[in-house]
Coordinates of C-alpha atoms in Angstrom, one line a residue:
Chain A
M1 CA 98.5 66.5 -141.0
R2 CA 100.0 69.4 -142.9
K3 CA 103.5 70.8 -142.3
A4 CA 103.7 74.2 -140.5
T5 CA 103.6 76.6 -143.4
E6 CA 101.3 79.2 -144.7
T7 CA 98.5 76.9 -143.7
T8 CA 98.9 77.5 -140.0
L9 CA 98.0 80.4 -137.7
S10 CA 100.8 81.3 -135.3
T11 CA 99.7 81.9 -131.7
A12 CA 101.5 82.4 -128.4
H13 CA 101.1 78.6 -127.9
G14 CA 102.0 76.8 -131.1
S15 CA 100.7 77.0 -134.6
L16 CA 97.1 76.1 -135.2
P17 CA 96.0 74.8 -138.6
R18 CA 94.0 77.3 -140.6
R19 CA 91.7 74.6 -141.8
V20 CA 90.6 71.4 -140.1
A21 CA 88.6 68.4 -141.5
I22 CA 86.0 66.9 -139.2
R23 CA 85.5 63.2 -140.2
E24 CA 82.0 62.2 -139.4
V25 CA 81.8 58.8 -137.6
G26 CA 78.2 58.9 -136.5
L27 CA 77.1 56.4 -139.1
R28 CA 79.7 53.9 -137.9
D29 CA 81.0 54.5 -134.3
G30 CA 77.7 56.2 -133.4
L31 CA 75.2 53.7 -134.8
Q32 CA 77.1 50.6 -133.8
S33 CA 76.8 51.6 -130.2
I34 CA 73.1 51.9 -130.0
G35 CA 70.3 49.4 -130.2
T36 CA 68.1 51.2 -132.8
V37 CA 68.7 50.1 -136.3
V38 CA 68.4 53.1 -138.6
P39 CA 66.9 52.1 -142.0
T40 CA 69.1 52.3 -145.1
Q41 CA 67.0 55.0 -146.7
R42 CA 67.5 57.2 -143.7
K43 CA 71.2 56.7 -143.8
F44 CA 71.1 57.9 -147.4
E45 CA 69.2 61.0 -146.2
W46 CA 71.8 61.5 -143.4
L47 CA 74.6 61.4 -146.0
R48 CA 72.8 63.8 -148.4
D49 CA 72.1 66.3 -145.6
A50 CA 75.7 66.0 -144.2
V51 CA 77.2 66.7 -147.7
A52 CA 74.8 69.6 -148.1
A53 CA 76.0 70.9 -144.7
G54 CA 79.6 70.8 -146.0
Q55 CA 80.8 67.5 -144.7
T56 CA 83.4 66.0 -147.1
E57 CA 84.7 63.0 -145.1
I58 CA 82.4 60.4 -143.7
E59 CA 83.0 56.9 -142.3
V60 CA 79.9 55.2 -143.6
G61 CA 79.9 51.9 -141.9
S62 CA 81.9 48.8 -141.0
F63 CA 82.5 45.5 -142.8
V64 CA 81.9 43.3 -139.8
P65 CA 79.7 40.2 -140.0
P66 CA 76.1 41.4 -140.1
R67 CA 75.1 39.0 -137.3
L68 CA 77.5 40.7 -135.0
M69 CA 76.4 44.2 -135.9
P70 CA 72.9 44.3 -137.5
Q71 CA 73.0 48.1 -137.3
L72 CA 75.7 48.2 -140.0
A73 CA 74.5 45.2 -142.1
D74 CA 73.8 47.6 -145.0
T75 CA 77.3 49.0 -145.2
Q76 CA 77.7 47.8 -148.8
Q77 CA 74.7 49.7 -150.0
V78 CA 75.5 52.8 -147.9
L79 CA 79.0 52.8 -149.3
A80 CA 77.7 52.6 -152.8
Y81 CA 75.3 55.5 -152.2
A82 CA 78.1 57.5 -150.6
K83 CA 80.3 57.0 -153.6
S84 CA 77.5 58.5 -155.8
L85 CA 77.6 61.8 -153.9
P86 CA 80.1 64.2 -155.6
G87 CA 82.9 65.5 -153.4
L88 CA 82.4 62.9 -150.6
F89 CA 85.5 61.0 -149.4
A90 CA 83.9 57.8 -148.0
S91 CA 85.7 55.6 -145.5
V92 CA 84.8 52.3 -143.9
L93 CA 86.0 50.4 -141.0
V94 CA 87.4 46.9 -141.8
P95 CA 88.2 44.4 -139.0
N96 CA 90.2 42.1 -141.3
L97 CA 91.2 41.1 -144.8
R98 CA 87.7 39.9 -145.6
G99 CA 86.3 43.3 -144.7
A100 CA 89.1 45.0 -146.7
E101 CA 88.1 42.9 -149.8
L102 CA 84.5 44.2 -149.5
A103 CA 85.9 47.8 -149.1
L104 CA 87.9 47.3 -152.3
E105 CA 85.0 45.9 -154.1
G106 CA 82.9 48.9 -153.1
N107 CA 85.7 51.3 -154.1
A108 CA 85.9 53.0 -150.7
D109 CA 88.2 56.0 -150.7
L110 CA 89.7 54.8 -147.4
M111 CA 89.6 51.7 -145.2
I112 CA 90.5 52.0 -141.5
L113 CA 91.9 48.9 -139.8
P114 CA 91.6 49.3 -136.0
L115 CA 94.3 48.0 -133.8
S116 CA 94.1 48.1 -130.0
A117 CA 97.3 48.9 -128.3
S118 CA 96.0 47.3 -125.1
H119 CA 96.8 43.6 -125.5
A120 CA 94.0 42.7 -123.1
H121 CA 91.4 44.8 -125.0
S122 CA 92.7 43.4 -128.3
L123 CA 92.3 39.8 -127.2
A124 CA 88.9 40.5 -125.7
N125 CA 87.4 42.5 -128.6
L126 CA 89.2 41.1 -131.7
R127 CA 90.5 37.8 -130.4
K128 CA 93.9 38.8 -131.9
T129 CA 97.1 40.2 -130.5
P130 CA 98.0 43.7 -131.7
D131 CA 100.8 42.1 -133.7
D132 CA 98.4 39.8 -135.4
V133 CA 96.5 42.9 -136.5
V134 CA 99.8 44.4 -137.9
A135 CA 100.3 41.2 -139.9
E136 CA 96.7 41.5 -141.2
L137 CA 97.4 45.0 -142.4
G138 CA 100.3 43.6 -144.4
R139 CA 97.9 41.2 -146.1
I140 CA 95.4 44.0 -146.7
R141 CA 98.1 46.1 -148.3
A142 CA 99.1 43.2 -150.6
A143 CA 95.4 42.8 -151.6
R144 CA 95.0 46.5 -152.2
D145 CA 98.1 46.6 -154.4
A146 CA 97.0 43.5 -156.3
S147 CA 93.6 45.0 -156.9
G148 CA 94.8 48.1 -158.6
K149 CA 92.3 50.1 -156.5
K150 CA 93.1 53.5 -155.1
T151 CA 91.5 52.8 -151.6
L152 CA 93.8 54.2 -149.0
I153 CA 94.7 52.2 -145.9
E154 CA 94.7 53.8 -142.4
G155 CA 95.9 52.0 -139.3
G156 CA 94.0 53.3 -136.3
V157 CA 95.7 52.7 -133.0
G158 CA 93.0 52.6 -130.3
T159 CA 93.1 52.4 -126.5
A160 CA 96.1 54.6 -127.0
F161 CA 95.7 56.3 -123.6
G162 CA 94.6 53.4 -121.5
C163 CA 91.9 50.8 -121.4
T164 CA 89.1 49.7 -119.3
I165 CA 90.4 46.2 -119.0
Q166 CA 94.2 46.5 -118.4
G167 CA 94.2 50.1 -117.3
H168 CA 97.6 51.6 -118.2
V169 CA 98.8 51.3 -121.8
A170 CA 102.5 52.1 -122.3
E171 CA 103.3 55.0 -124.7
T172 CA 106.3 52.9 -126.0
E173 CA 103.9 50.1 -127.0
V174 CA 101.5 52.5 -128.8
L175 CA 104.4 54.0 -130.7
R176 CA 105.9 50.6 -131.5
L177 CA 102.6 49.5 -133.0
M178 CA 102.2 52.6 -135.0
Q179 CA 105.6 52.2 -136.5
A180 CA 104.8 48.5 -137.2
L181 CA 101.6 49.5 -139.0
L182 CA 103.5 52.0 -141.2
D183 CA 106.2 49.4 -141.9
A184 CA 103.5 46.9 -142.8
G185 CA 102.2 49.2 -145.5
A186 CA 99.6 51.6 -143.9
D187 CA 99.2 54.8 -146.0
R188 CA 98.3 56.7 -142.8
V189 CA 98.0 56.2 -139.1
S190 CA 95.8 57.8 -136.5
L191 CA 95.4 57.6 -132.7
A192 CA 92.2 57.0 -130.8
D193 CA 91.2 57.5 -127.1
T194 CA 88.7 54.7 -127.3
V195 CA 87.5 54.8 -123.7
G196 CA 87.9 58.5 -122.7
Y197 CA 91.2 58.2 -120.7
A198 CA 93.2 60.9 -122.4
D199 CA 93.8 64.4 -121.0
P200 CA 95.5 67.4 -122.7
A201 CA 98.9 66.7 -121.2
S202 CA 98.9 63.0 -122.3
V203 CA 97.6 64.1 -125.8
S204 CA 100.4 66.6 -126.2
R205 CA 103.0 64.1 -125.1
L206 CA 101.9 61.1 -127.2
F207 CA 100.8 63.0 -130.3
E208 CA 104.1 64.8 -130.4
K209 CA 106.0 61.5 -130.5
A210 CA 103.5 60.0 -133.0
I211 CA 104.0 62.9 -135.4
A212 CA 107.7 62.6 -135.0
I213 CA 107.4 59.0 -136.2
A214 CA 104.7 59.2 -138.8
G215 CA 105.2 62.8 -140.1
D216 CA 102.7 63.6 -142.9
R217 CA 101.3 60.1 -142.6
F218 CA 99.8 61.0 -139.2
C219 CA 96.3 61.9 -140.2
C220 CA 93.7 62.0 -137.4
G221 CA 92.8 62.2 -133.7
H222 CA 89.7 60.4 -132.3
F223 CA 88.6 61.4 -128.8
H224 CA 85.7 60.1 -126.8
D225 CA 84.0 62.6 -124.5
T226 CA 83.4 60.0 -121.8
R227 CA 84.8 62.3 -119.1
G228 CA 84.1 65.6 -120.8
L229 CA 87.6 66.1 -122.2
A230 CA 87.1 65.5 -126.0
L231 CA 87.3 69.1 -127.0
V232 CA 90.2 70.0 -124.8
N233 CA 92.0 67.0 -126.1
V234 CA 91.4 68.2 -129.6
H235 CA 92.8 71.6 -128.6
A236 CA 96.0 70.0 -127.4
A237 CA 96.4 68.1 -130.7
L238 CA 95.5 71.1 -132.8
Q239 CA 98.4 72.9 -131.2
L240 CA 100.7 70.3 -132.7
G241 CA 99.2 71.0 -136.1
V242 CA 96.8 68.0 -136.3
D243 CA 94.2 69.0 -138.8
R244 CA 91.7 66.1 -138.9
F245 CA 89.5 64.8 -136.1
D246 CA 86.8 62.2 -135.9
A247 CA 83.4 63.3 -134.4
S248 CA 79.8 62.1 -134.5
L249 CA 76.7 64.1 -134.9
A250 CA 74.9 64.5 -131.5
G251 CA 78.0 62.9 -129.9
I252 CA 76.5 59.4 -130.4
G253 CA 78.7 56.5 -129.7
G254 CA 80.3 56.1 -126.4
C255 CA 81.9 53.6 -124.2
P256 CA 80.0 50.3 -123.5
H257 CA 81.9 50.1 -120.2
A258 CA 80.4 53.4 -119.0
P259 CA 76.7 53.3 -119.6
G260 CA 75.1 56.7 -120.2
A261 CA 78.5 58.4 -120.5
S262 CA 79.1 60.8 -123.4
G263 CA 80.2 59.4 -126.7
N264 CA 82.4 60.8 -129.4
A265 CA 83.2 64.5 -129.6
A266 CA 79.9 66.0 -131.0
T267 CA 80.4 67.1 -134.6
E268 CA 78.4 70.3 -134.2
D269 CA 80.2 71.3 -131.0
L270 CA 83.6 70.7 -132.4
A271 CA 82.7 72.6 -135.6
F272 CA 81.5 75.5 -133.4
M273 CA 84.7 75.5 -131.3
L274 CA 86.8 75.5 -134.5
Q275 CA 84.9 78.2 -136.2
A276 CA 84.8 80.4 -133.1
M277 CA 88.6 80.0 -133.2
R278 CA 88.5 81.2 -136.8
I279 CA 89.6 77.8 -138.1
D280 CA 87.9 76.9 -141.3
T281 CA 85.9 73.7 -141.3
G282 CA 83.8 74.3 -144.4
L283 CA 80.8 73.4 -142.4
D284 CA 77.4 75.1 -142.2
I285 CA 76.6 74.9 -138.4
P286 CA 72.9 75.7 -138.6
A287 CA 72.5 73.0 -141.2
L288 CA 74.4 70.5 -138.9
L289 CA 72.0 71.5 -136.1
A290 CA 69.0 70.8 -138.3
L291 CA 70.4 67.4 -139.3
R292 CA 71.2 66.7 -135.6
Q293 CA 67.6 67.3 -134.8
K294 CA 66.5 64.9 -137.5
V295 CA 68.9 62.1 -136.5
A296 CA 67.9 62.5 -132.8
G297 CA 64.3 62.0 -133.9
W298 CA 65.3 58.8 -135.8
I299 CA 67.0 57.3 -132.7
E300 CA 64.5 58.6 -130.1
G301 CA 65.1 57.2 -126.7
E302 CA 68.9 56.7 -127.3
P303 CA 71.2 58.9 -125.4
T304 CA 72.5 62.0 -127.4
H305 CA 75.0 64.5 -126.3
G306 CA 76.5 67.9 -127.0
A307 CA 75.9 71.4 -125.7
L308 CA 75.4 73.7 -128.7
W309 CA 72.0 72.3 -129.7
R310 CA 70.6 73.1 -126.3
A311 CA 72.2 76.6 -125.8
G312 CA 71.8 77.7 -129.4
L313 CA 74.3 79.8 -131.4
P314 CA 75.6 83.0 -129.7
K315 CA 74.5 86.4 -130.8
T316 CA 78.0 86.9 -132.3
F317 CA 77.5 84.1 -134.8
P318 CA 78.2 83.9 -137.7
F319 CA 81.9 84.5 -137.0
P320 CA 83.9 86.6 -139.4
A321 CA 86.6 84.7 -141.4
A322 CA 90.2 84.8 -140.1
A323 CA 92.1 87.9 -141.1
Chain B
M1 CA 98.7 84.2 -111.0
R2 CA 102.2 83.2 -110.3
K3 CA 105.3 84.1 -112.3
A4 CA 106.9 81.4 -114.5
T5 CA 109.4 80.0 -112.1
E6 CA 110.0 76.6 -110.4
T7 CA 106.2 76.5 -109.9
T8 CA 105.5 75.8 -113.6
L9 CA 105.8 72.7 -115.8
S10 CA 107.4 73.3 -119.1
T11 CA 105.6 71.8 -122.1
A12 CA 105.9 72.0 -125.8
H13 CA 103.2 74.6 -125.6
G14 CA 103.9 77.0 -122.8
S15 CA 104.4 76.5 -119.2
L16 CA 101.6 75.1 -117.1
P17 CA 101.3 75.9 -113.4
R18 CA 102.2 73.0 -111.2
R19 CA 99.4 73.8 -108.8
V20 CA 96.0 75.3 -109.5
A21 CA 93.4 76.5 -107.1
I22 CA 89.7 75.8 -107.9
R23 CA 87.5 78.3 -106.3
E24 CA 84.1 76.8 -105.6
V25 CA 81.2 79.1 -106.7
G26 CA 78.4 76.5 -106.4
L27 CA 77.0 78.1 -103.2
R28 CA 76.8 81.5 -104.9
D29 CA 76.7 81.4 -108.7
G30 CA 75.2 77.9 -108.6
L31 CA 72.4 78.4 -106.0
Q32 CA 71.4 81.9 -107.2
S33 CA 70.5 80.4 -110.6
I34 CA 68.1 77.7 -109.4
G35 CA 64.7 78.0 -107.7
T36 CA 65.3 75.5 -104.9
V37 CA 66.3 77.3 -101.6
V38 CA 68.9 75.1 -99.9
P39 CA 68.5 75.4 -96.1
T40 CA 71.3 77.1 -94.2
Q41 CA 72.2 73.9 -92.2
R42 CA 72.8 72.1 -95.5
K43 CA 75.0 74.9 -96.7
F44 CA 77.1 74.4 -93.6
E45 CA 77.2 70.6 -94.4
W46 CA 78.3 71.5 -97.9
L47 CA 81.1 73.7 -96.6
R48 CA 82.3 71.1 -94.1
D49 CA 82.4 68.4 -96.7
A50 CA 84.0 70.6 -99.3
V51 CA 86.8 71.5 -96.8
A52 CA 87.2 67.8 -96.0
A53 CA 87.6 67.2 -99.7
G54 CA 90.4 69.7 -99.9
Q55 CA 88.6 72.8 -101.1
T56 CA 90.3 75.9 -99.6
E57 CA 88.6 78.7 -101.5
I58 CA 84.9 79.0 -101.6
E59 CA 82.6 81.9 -102.6
V60 CA 79.9 81.4 -99.9
G61 CA 77.2 83.8 -101.0
S62 CA 76.3 87.2 -102.2
F63 CA 75.2 90.4 -100.3
V64 CA 72.4 91.3 -102.6
P65 CA 69.0 92.3 -101.1
P66 CA 67.3 89.1 -99.8
R67 CA 64.0 89.9 -101.6
L68 CA 65.9 89.8 -104.9
M69 CA 67.7 86.5 -104.2
P70 CA 66.0 84.5 -101.4
Q71 CA 68.4 81.6 -102.1
L72 CA 71.3 83.6 -100.7
A73 CA 69.4 85.5 -97.9
D74 CA 71.5 83.6 -95.3
T75 CA 74.9 84.8 -96.7
Q76 CA 75.8 86.5 -93.4
Q77 CA 75.3 83.2 -91.4
V78 CA 77.0 81.1 -94.1
L79 CA 80.0 83.5 -94.1
A80 CA 80.3 83.4 -90.3
Y81 CA 80.2 79.6 -90.4
A82 CA 82.8 79.5 -93.2
K83 CA 85.1 81.7 -91.2
S84 CA 84.9 79.1 -88.4
L85 CA 86.4 76.4 -90.6
P86 CA 90.2 76.3 -90.4
G87 CA 92.1 76.9 -93.6
L88 CA 89.1 78.1 -95.6
F89 CA 89.5 81.3 -97.6
A90 CA 85.9 82.6 -97.8
S91 CA 84.8 85.1 -100.4
V92 CA 81.5 86.8 -101.1
L93 CA 80.1 88.6 -104.0
V94 CA 79.2 92.2 -103.3
P95 CA 77.1 94.3 -105.8
N96 CA 77.8 97.6 -104.2
L97 CA 79.2 99.5 -101.2
R98 CA 76.3 98.3 -98.9
G99 CA 77.2 94.7 -99.7
A100 CA 80.9 95.5 -99.1
E101 CA 80.1 96.9 -95.7
L102 CA 78.4 93.6 -94.8
A103 CA 81.4 91.6 -96.2
L104 CA 83.7 93.7 -94.0
E105 CA 81.5 93.2 -90.9
G106 CA 81.6 89.5 -91.6
N107 CA 85.4 89.5 -92.0
A108 CA 85.2 87.9 -95.5
D109 CA 88.7 87.0 -96.7
L110 CA 87.8 88.4 -100.1
M111 CA 84.9 90.4 -101.7
I112 CA 84.3 90.3 -105.4
L113 CA 82.6 93.2 -107.1
P114 CA 81.3 92.2 -110.5
L115 CA 81.5 94.6 -113.4
S116 CA 79.9 93.9 -116.8
A117 CA 82.0 95.1 -119.7
S118 CA 78.9 95.0 -121.8
H119 CA 77.2 98.4 -121.3
A120 CA 73.8 97.0 -122.3
H121 CA 74.2 94.0 -119.9
S122 CA 75.4 96.3 -117.1
L123 CA 72.5 98.7 -117.5
A124 CA 70.0 95.8 -117.7
N125 CA 71.4 93.8 -114.8
L126 CA 72.9 96.4 -112.4
R127 CA 71.2 99.6 -113.6
K128 CA 74.7 101.1 -113.6
T129 CA 77.2 101.8 -116.4
P130 CA 80.5 100.0 -116.1
D131 CA 82.2 103.2 -115.1
D132 CA 79.7 103.7 -112.3
V133 CA 80.8 100.3 -111.0
V134 CA 84.5 101.4 -111.2
A135 CA 83.6 104.4 -109.1
E136 CA 81.8 102.1 -106.6
L137 CA 85.0 100.1 -106.3
G138 CA 86.8 103.3 -105.3
R139 CA 84.3 103.8 -102.5
I140 CA 84.6 100.2 -101.4
R141 CA 88.4 100.5 -101.3
A142 CA 88.1 103.6 -99.1
A143 CA 85.7 101.8 -96.8
R144 CA 88.0 98.8 -96.6
D145 CA 91.0 100.9 -95.8
A146 CA 89.0 102.9 -93.2
S147 CA 87.8 99.7 -91.6
G148 CA 91.3 98.4 -90.9
K149 CA 90.0 94.9 -92.1
K150 CA 92.1 92.6 -94.3
T151 CA 89.3 91.7 -96.7
L152 CA 90.8 91.7 -100.2
I153 CA 88.9 93.4 -103.1
E154 CA 88.6 91.7 -106.5
G155 CA 87.1 93.4 -109.5
G156 CA 85.6 90.7 -111.7
V157 CA 85.1 91.8 -115.3
G158 CA 82.2 89.8 -116.7
T159 CA 80.7 89.5 -120.2
A160 CA 84.3 89.7 -121.2
F161 CA 83.8 87.7 -124.4
G162 CA 80.4 89.0 -125.5
C163 CA 76.9 89.3 -124.2
T164 CA 73.5 88.0 -124.9
I165 CA 72.1 91.5 -125.2
Q166 CA 74.6 93.5 -127.2
G167 CA 76.5 90.6 -128.7
H168 CA 80.1 91.7 -129.4
V169 CA 82.1 93.3 -126.5
A170 CA 85.3 95.0 -127.6
E171 CA 88.6 93.7 -126.1
T172 CA 89.8 97.2 -125.7
E173 CA 86.8 98.0 -123.5
V174 CA 87.3 94.9 -121.3
L175 CA 91.0 95.9 -120.8
R176 CA 90.2 99.6 -120.2
L177 CA 87.7 98.6 -117.5
M178 CA 90.2 96.2 -115.9
Q179 CA 92.8 98.9 -115.8
A180 CA 90.2 101.3 -114.3
L181 CA 89.4 98.8 -111.6
L182 CA 93.0 98.4 -110.7
D183 CA 93.5 102.2 -110.7
A184 CA 90.4 102.5 -108.4
G185 CA 92.0 100.3 -105.8
A186 CA 91.2 96.6 -106.7
D187 CA 93.7 94.3 -105.1
R188 CA 93.0 91.8 -107.8
V189 CA 91.1 91.4 -111.1
S190 CA 89.6 88.5 -112.9
L191 CA 87.8 87.8 -116.2
A192 CA 84.5 86.0 -116.6
D193 CA 82.8 84.5 -119.6
T194 CA 79.4 85.1 -118.1
V195 CA 77.3 83.7 -121.0
G196 CA 79.5 81.0 -122.6
Y197 CA 80.8 83.0 -125.6
A198 CA 84.5 82.4 -125.2
D199 CA 86.6 80.0 -127.2
P200 CA 90.3 78.9 -126.7
A201 CA 91.6 81.4 -129.2
S202 CA 89.7 84.4 -127.7
V203 CA 90.8 83.3 -124.2
S204 CA 94.5 83.1 -125.3
R205 CA 94.2 86.6 -126.9
L206 CA 92.3 88.4 -124.1
F207 CA 94.0 86.7 -121.1
E208 CA 97.5 87.4 -122.5
K209 CA 96.6 91.1 -122.7
A210 CA 95.0 91.1 -119.3
I211 CA 98.0 89.5 -117.7
A212 CA 100.2 92.1 -119.4
I213 CA 98.2 94.8 -117.7
A214 CA 97.5 93.3 -114.3
G215 CA 100.6 91.0 -113.8
D216 CA 100.4 89.2 -110.5
R217 CA 97.1 91.0 -109.7
F218 CA 95.4 88.9 -112.4
C219 CA 94.0 86.2 -110.3
C220 CA 91.2 84.0 -111.8
G221 CA 89.3 82.8 -114.9
H222 CA 85.6 82.1 -114.7
F223 CA 84.1 80.1 -117.6
H224 CA 80.6 79.0 -118.2
D225 CA 80.1 75.7 -120.0
T226 CA 77.0 76.9 -121.9
R227 CA 78.4 75.6 -125.2
G228 CA 80.7 72.9 -123.9
L229 CA 83.9 74.9 -124.0
A230 CA 84.6 75.6 -120.3
L231 CA 87.4 73.1 -119.9
V232 CA 89.1 73.9 -123.2
N233 CA 88.9 77.6 -122.2
V234 CA 90.6 76.7 -118.9
H235 CA 93.3 74.9 -120.9
A236 CA 94.0 78.0 -123.0
A237 CA 94.3 80.1 -119.8
L238 CA 96.4 77.5 -118.0
Q239 CA 99.0 77.8 -120.8
L240 CA 99.4 81.4 -119.9
G241 CA 100.1 80.5 -116.3
V242 CA 96.7 81.2 -114.9
D243 CA 96.5 79.2 -111.7
R244 CA 93.0 79.9 -110.3
F245 CA 89.6 79.0 -111.8
D246 CA 86.1 79.3 -110.6
A247 CA 83.9 76.2 -110.9
S248 CA 80.8 74.8 -109.3
L249 CA 80.0 71.4 -108.0
A250 CA 77.8 69.5 -110.5
G251 CA 78.2 72.5 -112.8
I252 CA 75.2 74.2 -111.4
G253 CA 74.7 77.8 -112.4
G254 CA 74.2 78.6 -116.0
C255 CA 72.9 81.2 -118.2
P256 CA 69.3 82.4 -117.7
H257 CA 69.2 83.3 -121.4
A258 CA 69.8 79.7 -122.5
P259 CA 67.4 77.5 -120.5
G260 CA 68.7 74.0 -119.8
A261 CA 72.2 74.9 -121.0
S262 CA 75.2 73.8 -119.0
G263 CA 76.3 76.1 -116.1
N264 CA 79.7 76.7 -114.7
A265 CA 82.7 74.4 -115.3
A266 CA 81.9 71.4 -113.0
T267 CA 84.4 71.4 -110.1
E268 CA 84.8 67.6 -110.2
D269 CA 85.4 67.5 -113.9
L270 CA 87.9 70.4 -113.7
A271 CA 89.7 68.7 -110.8
F272 CA 89.8 65.5 -112.8
M273 CA 91.3 67.2 -115.9
L274 CA 94.0 69.0 -113.8
Q275 CA 95.0 65.9 -111.8
A276 CA 95.1 63.8 -115.0
M277 CA 97.5 66.5 -116.3
R278 CA 99.5 66.0 -113.1
I279 CA 98.7 69.5 -111.9
D280 CA 98.2 69.5 -108.2
T281 CA 94.7 70.7 -107.0
G282 CA 94.9 69.4 -103.4
L283 CA 91.4 67.9 -104.0
D284 CA 90.1 64.5 -103.1
I285 CA 88.1 63.6 -106.2
P286 CA 86.1 60.7 -104.8
A287 CA 85.2 62.9 -101.9
L288 CA 84.0 65.6 -104.3
L289 CA 81.9 63.0 -106.2
A290 CA 80.3 61.9 -102.9
L291 CA 79.5 65.6 -102.1
R292 CA 78.2 66.1 -105.6
Q293 CA 75.8 63.2 -105.1
K294 CA 74.6 64.7 -101.8
V295 CA 74.1 68.2 -103.2
A296 CA 72.3 66.8 -106.3
G297 CA 69.9 65.1 -103.9
W298 CA 69.2 68.4 -102.1
I299 CA 68.4 70.2 -105.4
E300 CA 66.5 67.3 -107.0
G301 CA 64.7 68.3 -110.1
E302 CA 67.2 71.1 -110.9
P303 CA 69.5 70.6 -113.9
T304 CA 73.0 69.3 -113.0
H305 CA 75.9 68.8 -115.3
G306 CA 79.3 67.3 -115.7
A307 CA 80.6 64.0 -117.1
L308 CA 82.8 62.4 -114.5
W309 CA 80.0 61.5 -112.1
R310 CA 78.3 59.5 -114.8
A311 CA 81.4 57.8 -116.4
G312 CA 83.2 57.2 -113.1
L313 CA 86.9 57.4 -112.5
P314 CA 89.2 55.6 -115.0
K315 CA 91.1 52.4 -114.0
T316 CA 94.3 54.4 -114.1
F317 CA 93.1 56.6 -111.2
P318 CA 94.6 57.6 -108.8
F319 CA 97.2 59.3 -110.9
P320 CA 100.8 59.3 -109.8
A321 CA 102.1 62.7 -108.8
A322 CA 104.1 64.8 -111.3
A323 CA 107.8 63.7 -111.6

């Protein structure tokens, strides 16, 4: 996030950033959650169209073993293609040191190591304690430094607002783990409401403390729309100056524990909200809607989400730029 | 709205009300938008269950000519039944003096006269200019005062954030008309985003000015979820101390100009957001979800909305009360 300076718009309720980056996670968080395997060539087309629509940060895949996630088995090729697109900052999810080595080999701009603040969720999903993940980040940092590569390392603290297995997750534990990730060598940290348990008040409370700890190294909010609160949670974080959010086209993704429930914040809806607020996103919303239609066709039968594609743009669009 | 006193929770970003009233509009705004005619006895059952779930303010119908809106032709009986339920504050929409006379006859607790700030929308929908509606409110006030009844009069300024016919609606015009309604004798005024054009920044801006004009007589925000922003718009208004919002069970309602688009803020989702924020609503969310399921069955085939019913309550529910 940026410091409150000329880059923020003052309002009655805090300073909003003038510019916000939406990081597309549809190709990773979205596709990993659905059964349909999108062919590699179509992922290339998705990336091309996304860049043409103004997207500059895209999480292109995940270096998990292909047998566990066949949808993302082509991450190496997709990353290589993404790196060939000028102006695109390409990130990948890495579950461990082995994944990080592949990310370094592929010259990813950023690798994101997820950590689950819920011990129960961490053990169930990663078979590691959160502190094991912190230690892994230290090894990843050493590998990155030894490689001489410029790949940045982000520690993403998930289940930060609660978890479907253990329920409550203590703020103090979330913040302790975030500090530990920074201490272990993370270049940046982010917070994720993995299962849609956050609300605007808990976002304000936790993000304020996280920013106090991480400062400029706090980089992103990731909100699932499971209970319809993704955009309002973004709003609460925006008011603290957070200027990067994950979102997925058509809102694909979602929570495996709530079948049919909404997934990630929908990229096109989030871009619409921000532009309506006169916050610059650099995105071409009609082009995003066209890409959404294309992707929805590729994954026909899978649940998609979002409101704008159905309602259409208002008569007042395009919005004038901020004064 | 209440003044910022001990009834508000201080946060980093304004003071949130400690208690918020959700006014149910499903029986009016919801049912008028769909083809299915819900039988009167089922409306009675809806009212009973709503009151049992803690709802204390319900807009029970509209005194429009039955040939124009057969779905609401039983408003007189529904109002009479609502008045028999202890603790329920029953409101009706009245389009004109004739409707107001029926509301007075039925001892409604509140009658709401809608005014469209968009001249084009006002002429198309009501065949009156906004200033004609202001004059009608003056006549309604005179009739109320002459009747000796306690029925309150609310002037609801709609299309306050734009309109599907003329597009942009000037803030100055919205505020001029709100002032005119107060001057003509409205006990209260409210603002409505009739077509889903509002965003959190425009809500902050317009509501702040409206509250400066109307003070304690500013009573309610009404947001359509056409483009997925109803709850975030509520959040922006909450931060200004607004403590009453319209919503409809299952989000029924919606914009006739955007077929299939979401309708009103869904009562159950709004209640969930507020309770998650530790704002008291007095509502029993599981009971609301049960009623939602019943109503959705009565209007089978009609579009319903909302996220919570699909995802279910989180493991952290019920939320502890505010400290």
